[in-house]
């Protein structure tokens, strides 16, 4: 992730990132420090798998902390209450239907950092999300898929 790339987040998403950062700064760092201390107490570090694993985990924890700090520093909050409901934008909740007769599905368009398709949150950079951006109610979008192009009709923007 570029250090200065704008990160689109909802208020809820920003709160989750801040909570994860706090967990990594406190709990995760302490757990790794304890594992390192125990591994060092075992003596010879040259063939100490516990020590090597703890050092790898320490590198991951520190890297994740930097990533989360950058996300917070570069966060642009999506205010869903002030969204223009005439067209799809990041933060919009959109109901679509596969044409001609698929099931209706509702998604919230979010930034890639907050994407969670299983919770109905799709990235503005995903195939469906990128096709939806800027479109209006009633329009048909065409989304490339491994089995061929799939068409969806935008039923509503809320």
PDB file of C-alpha atoms in Angstrom, residues 8-158:
ATOM      1  CA  UNK A   8     -11.797   5.541   1.837  1.00  0.00           C
ATOM      2  CA  UNK A   9     -13.491   4.504   5.083  1.00  0.00           C
ATOM      3  CA  UNK A  10     -16.864   4.896   6.728  1.00  0.00           C
ATOM      4  CA  UNK A  11     -16.948   6.085  10.350  1.00  0.00           C
ATOM      5  CA  UNK A  12     -17.543   2.449  11.359  1.00  0.00           C
ATOM      6  CA  UNK A  13     -14.586   1.278   9.264  1.00  0.00           C
ATOM      7  CA  UNK A  14     -12.269   3.890  10.765  1.00  0.00           C
ATOM      8  CA  UNK A  15     -13.316   2.840  14.274  1.00  0.00           C
ATOM      9  CA  UNK A  16     -12.473  -0.801  13.421  1.00  0.00           C
ATOM     10  CA  UNK A  17      -9.042   0.177  12.072  1.00  0.00           C
ATOM     11  CA  UNK A  18      -8.319   2.216  15.221  1.00  0.00           C
ATOM     12  CA  UNK A  19      -9.418  -0.698  17.445  1.00  0.00           C
ATOM     13  CA  UNK A  20      -7.218  -3.137  15.516  1.00  0.00           C
ATOM     14  CA  UNK A  21      -4.258  -0.731  15.803  1.00  0.00           C
ATOM     15  CA  UNK A  22      -4.774  -0.459  19.564  1.00  0.00           C
ATOM     16  CA  UNK A  23      -4.882  -4.274  19.852  1.00  0.00           C
ATOM     17  CA  UNK A  24      -1.649  -4.642  17.865  1.00  0.00           C
ATOM     18  CA  UNK A  25       0.130  -1.873  19.806  1.00  0.00           C
ATOM     19  CA  UNK A  26      -0.760  -3.315  23.197  1.00  0.00           C
ATOM     20  CA  UNK A  27      -1.876  -6.952  23.343  1.00  0.00           C
ATOM     21  CA  UNK A  28      -0.079  -8.345  20.269  1.00  0.00           C
ATOM     22  CA  UNK A  29       3.212  -6.570  21.027  1.00  0.00           C
ATOM     23  CA  UNK A  30       3.128  -7.851  24.623  1.00  0.00           C
ATOM     24  CA  UNK A  31       2.374 -11.415  23.496  1.00  0.00           C
ATOM     25  CA  UNK A  32       5.302 -11.390  21.051  1.00  0.00           C
ATOM     26  CA  UNK A  33       7.646  -9.847  23.632  1.00  0.00           C
ATOM     27  CA  UNK A  34       6.711 -12.619  26.091  1.00  0.00           C
ATOM     28  CA  UNK A  35       7.294 -15.315  23.450  1.00  0.00           C
ATOM     29  CA  UNK A  36      10.694 -13.807  22.623  1.00  0.00           C
ATOM     30  CA  UNK A  37      11.625 -13.642  26.311  1.00  0.00           C
ATOM     31  CA  UNK A  38      10.689 -17.320  26.790  1.00  0.00           C
ATOM     32  CA  UNK A  39      12.582 -18.379  23.658  1.00  0.00           C
ATOM     33  CA  UNK A  40      15.702 -16.452  24.702  1.00  0.00           C
ATOM     34  CA  UNK A  41      15.547 -18.110  28.124  1.00  0.00           C
ATOM     35  CA  UNK A  42      15.889 -21.488  26.391  1.00  0.00           C
ATOM     36  CA  UNK A  43      19.477 -20.645  25.485  1.00  0.00           C
ATOM     37  CA  UNK A  44      21.116 -21.287  22.094  1.00  0.00           C
ATOM     38  CA  UNK A  45      19.286 -19.091  19.568  1.00  0.00           C
ATOM     39  CA  UNK A  46      20.996 -20.543  16.480  1.00  0.00           C
ATOM     40  CA  UNK A  47      18.663 -23.564  16.310  1.00  0.00           C
ATOM     41  CA  UNK A  48      15.737 -22.235  18.302  1.00  0.00           C
ATOM     42  CA  UNK A  49      12.515 -22.600  16.279  1.00  0.00           C
ATOM     43  CA  UNK A  50      10.492 -20.797  18.968  1.00  0.00           C
ATOM     44  CA  UNK A  51      12.785 -17.789  18.729  1.00  0.00           C
ATOM     45  CA  UNK A  52      12.647 -17.747  14.907  1.00  0.00           C
ATOM     46  CA  UNK A  53       8.837 -17.977  14.918  1.00  0.00           C
ATOM     47  CA  UNK A  54       8.544 -15.215  17.518  1.00  0.00           C
ATOM     48  CA  UNK A  55      10.882 -12.959  15.483  1.00  0.00           C
ATOM     49  CA  UNK A  56       8.756 -13.576  12.361  1.00  0.00           C
ATOM     50  CA  UNK A  57       5.590 -12.763  14.278  1.00  0.00           C
ATOM     51  CA  UNK A  58       7.230  -9.623  15.671  1.00  0.00           C
ATOM     52  CA  UNK A  59       8.037  -8.471  12.120  1.00  0.00           C
ATOM     53  CA  UNK A  60       4.414  -9.109  11.065  1.00  0.00           C
ATOM     54  CA  UNK A  61       3.011  -7.206  14.067  1.00  0.00           C
ATOM     55  CA  UNK A  62       5.271  -4.197  13.468  1.00  0.00           C
ATOM     56  CA  UNK A  63       4.462  -4.196   9.756  1.00  0.00           C
ATOM     57  CA  UNK A  64       0.719  -4.320  10.461  1.00  0.00           C
ATOM     58  CA  UNK A  65       1.044  -1.415  12.916  1.00  0.00           C
ATOM     59  CA  UNK A  66       2.705   0.718  10.220  1.00  0.00           C
ATOM     60  CA  UNK A  67       0.008  -0.245   7.693  1.00  0.00           C
ATOM     61  CA  UNK A  68      -2.806   0.630  10.115  1.00  0.00           C
ATOM     62  CA  UNK A  69      -1.151   3.937  11.068  1.00  0.00           C
ATOM     63  CA  UNK A  70      -0.890   4.846   7.377  1.00  0.00           C
ATOM     64  CA  UNK A  71      -4.534   3.910   6.806  1.00  0.00           C
ATOM     65  CA  UNK A  72      -5.617   6.215   9.637  1.00  0.00           C
ATOM     66  CA  UNK A  73      -3.304   9.031   8.506  1.00  0.00           C
ATOM     67  CA  UNK A  74      -4.630   8.843   4.922  1.00  0.00           C
ATOM     68  CA  UNK A  75      -8.260   8.124   5.782  1.00  0.00           C
ATOM     69  CA  UNK A  76     -10.973   9.999   3.933  1.00  0.00           C
ATOM     70  CA  UNK A  77     -14.275   9.547   5.723  1.00  0.00           C
ATOM     71  CA  UNK A  78     -17.254   8.665   3.590  1.00  0.00           C
ATOM     72  CA  UNK A  79     -20.290  10.491   4.928  1.00  0.00           C
ATOM     73  CA  UNK A  80     -23.213   8.315   3.901  1.00  0.00           C
ATOM     74  CA  UNK A  81     -25.785  10.905   5.046  1.00  0.00           C
ATOM     75  CA  UNK A  82     -24.657  13.527   2.535  1.00  0.00           C
ATOM     76  CA  UNK A  83     -24.361  11.187  -0.447  1.00  0.00           C
ATOM     77  CA  UNK A  84     -26.125  12.223  -3.642  1.00  0.00           C
ATOM     78  CA  UNK A  85     -28.737   9.504  -4.117  1.00  0.00           C
ATOM     79  CA  UNK A  86     -29.112  10.232  -7.865  1.00  0.00           C
ATOM     80  CA  UNK A  87     -26.043   8.185  -8.764  1.00  0.00           C
ATOM     81  CA  UNK A  88     -23.868   5.508  -7.182  1.00  0.00           C
ATOM     82  CA  UNK A  89     -20.821   6.701  -5.241  1.00  0.00           C
ATOM     83  CA  UNK A  90     -18.632   5.334  -2.467  1.00  0.00           C
ATOM     84  CA  UNK A  91     -20.775   5.052   0.648  1.00  0.00           C
ATOM     85  CA  UNK A  92     -24.013   4.389  -1.248  1.00  0.00           C
ATOM     86  CA  UNK A  93     -26.179   1.375  -0.562  1.00  0.00           C
ATOM     87  CA  UNK A  94     -27.289  -0.097  -3.888  1.00  0.00           C
ATOM     88  CA  UNK A  95     -29.860  -2.777  -4.688  1.00  0.00           C
ATOM     89  CA  UNK A  96     -29.171  -4.615  -7.944  1.00  0.00           C
ATOM     90  CA  UNK A  97     -30.686  -7.584  -9.741  1.00  0.00           C
ATOM     91  CA  UNK A  98     -29.071  -9.883 -12.267  1.00  0.00           C
ATOM     92  CA  UNK A  99     -31.023  -9.624 -15.511  1.00  0.00           C
ATOM     93  CA  UNK A 100     -33.233 -11.030 -16.711  1.00  0.00           C
ATOM     94  CA  UNK A 101     -34.524 -12.692 -13.528  1.00  0.00           C
ATOM     95  CA  UNK A 102     -31.858 -13.024 -10.834  1.00  0.00           C
ATOM     96  CA  UNK A 103     -32.194 -12.449  -7.105  1.00  0.00           C
ATOM     97  CA  UNK A 104     -32.032  -8.937  -5.702  1.00  0.00           C
ATOM     98  CA  UNK A 105     -28.882  -8.142  -3.773  1.00  0.00           C
ATOM     99  CA  UNK A 106     -28.045  -5.033  -1.761  1.00  0.00           C
ATOM    100  CA  UNK A 107     -24.476  -3.836  -1.343  1.00  0.00           C
ATOM    101  CA  UNK A 108     -22.801  -0.898   0.324  1.00  0.00           C
ATOM    102  CA  UNK A 109     -19.980   0.522  -1.793  1.00  0.00           C
ATOM    103  CA  UNK A 110     -16.907   1.041   0.407  1.00  0.00           C
ATOM    104  CA  UNK A 111     -13.187   1.633  -0.037  1.00  0.00           C
ATOM    105  CA  UNK A 112     -10.992  -1.425  -0.587  1.00  0.00           C
ATOM    106  CA  UNK A 113      -9.683  -1.350   2.998  1.00  0.00           C
ATOM    107  CA  UNK A 114     -13.175  -1.964   4.339  1.00  0.00           C
ATOM    108  CA  UNK A 115     -14.412  -4.455   1.747  1.00  0.00           C
ATOM    109  CA  UNK A 116     -16.237  -7.491   3.153  1.00  0.00           C
ATOM    110  CA  UNK A 117     -18.473  -9.123   0.518  1.00  0.00           C
ATOM    111  CA  UNK A 118     -19.879 -11.622   3.033  1.00  0.00           C
ATOM    112  CA  UNK A 119     -21.270  -8.630   4.978  1.00  0.00           C
ATOM    113  CA  UNK A 120     -22.613  -6.909   1.862  1.00  0.00           C
ATOM    114  CA  UNK A 121     -19.735  -4.421   1.605  1.00  0.00           C
ATOM    115  CA  UNK A 122     -18.040  -4.363  -1.791  1.00  0.00           C
ATOM    116  CA  UNK A 123     -15.048  -2.301  -2.831  1.00  0.00           C
ATOM    117  CA  UNK A 124     -15.335   0.545  -5.273  1.00  0.00           C
ATOM    118  CA  UNK A 125     -12.382  -1.170  -7.001  1.00  0.00           C
ATOM    119  CA  UNK A 126     -14.101  -4.590  -7.326  1.00  0.00           C
ATOM    120  CA  UNK A 127     -15.572  -5.616 -10.702  1.00  0.00           C
ATOM    121  CA  UNK A 128     -19.171  -4.893  -9.646  1.00  0.00           C
ATOM    122  CA  UNK A 129     -18.289  -1.855  -7.522  1.00  0.00           C
ATOM    123  CA  UNK A 130     -16.247  -0.143 -10.227  1.00  0.00           C
ATOM    124  CA  UNK A 131     -19.040  -0.677 -12.775  1.00  0.00           C
ATOM    125  CA  UNK A 132     -21.642   0.755 -10.375  1.00  0.00           C
ATOM    126  CA  UNK A 133     -19.765   4.001  -9.602  1.00  0.00           C
ATOM    127  CA  UNK A 134     -21.398   6.962 -11.345  1.00  0.00           C
ATOM    128  CA  UNK A 135     -24.406   4.991 -12.605  1.00  0.00           C
ATOM    129  CA  UNK A 136     -28.069   5.860 -11.960  1.00  0.00           C
ATOM    130  CA  UNK A 137     -31.150   3.952 -10.889  1.00  0.00           C
ATOM    131  CA  UNK A 138     -32.576   1.891 -13.763  1.00  0.00           C
ATOM    132  CA  UNK A 139     -29.254   1.576 -15.615  1.00  0.00           C
ATOM    133  CA  UNK A 140     -27.813  -1.794 -16.646  1.00  0.00           C
ATOM    134  CA  UNK A 141     -24.183  -2.559 -15.850  1.00  0.00           C
ATOM    135  CA  UNK A 142     -22.080  -5.255 -17.490  1.00  0.00           C
ATOM    136  CA  UNK A 143     -19.609  -7.051 -15.250  1.00  0.00           C
ATOM    137  CA  UNK A 144     -16.937  -9.348 -16.681  1.00  0.00           C
ATOM    138  CA  UNK A 145     -16.890 -12.761 -14.998  1.00  0.00           C
ATOM    139  CA  UNK A 146     -15.032 -16.026 -15.683  1.00  0.00           C
ATOM    140  CA  UNK A 147     -18.203 -17.495 -17.241  1.00  0.00           C
ATOM    141  CA  UNK A 148     -18.796 -14.426 -19.427  1.00  0.00           C
ATOM    142  CA  UNK A 149     -20.351 -11.007 -18.936  1.00  0.00           C
ATOM    143  CA  UNK A 150     -23.111 -10.730 -16.326  1.00  0.00           C
ATOM    144  CA  UNK A 151     -25.654  -7.912 -16.519  1.00  0.00           C
ATOM    145  CA  UNK A 152     -27.217  -6.259 -13.488  1.00  0.00           C
ATOM    146  CA  UNK A 153     -29.983  -3.665 -13.306  1.00  0.00           C
ATOM    147  CA  UNK A 154     -29.682  -0.952 -10.628  1.00  0.00           C
ATOM    148  CA  UNK A 155     -33.016  -1.089  -8.797  1.00  0.00           C
ATOM    149  CA  UNK A 156     -32.387   1.561  -6.142  1.00  0.00           C
ATOM    150  CA  UNK A 157     -29.762   3.763  -4.533  1.00  0.00           C
ATOM    151  CA  UNK A 158     -30.252   4.524  -0.850  1.00  0.00           C
TER     152      UNK A 158
END
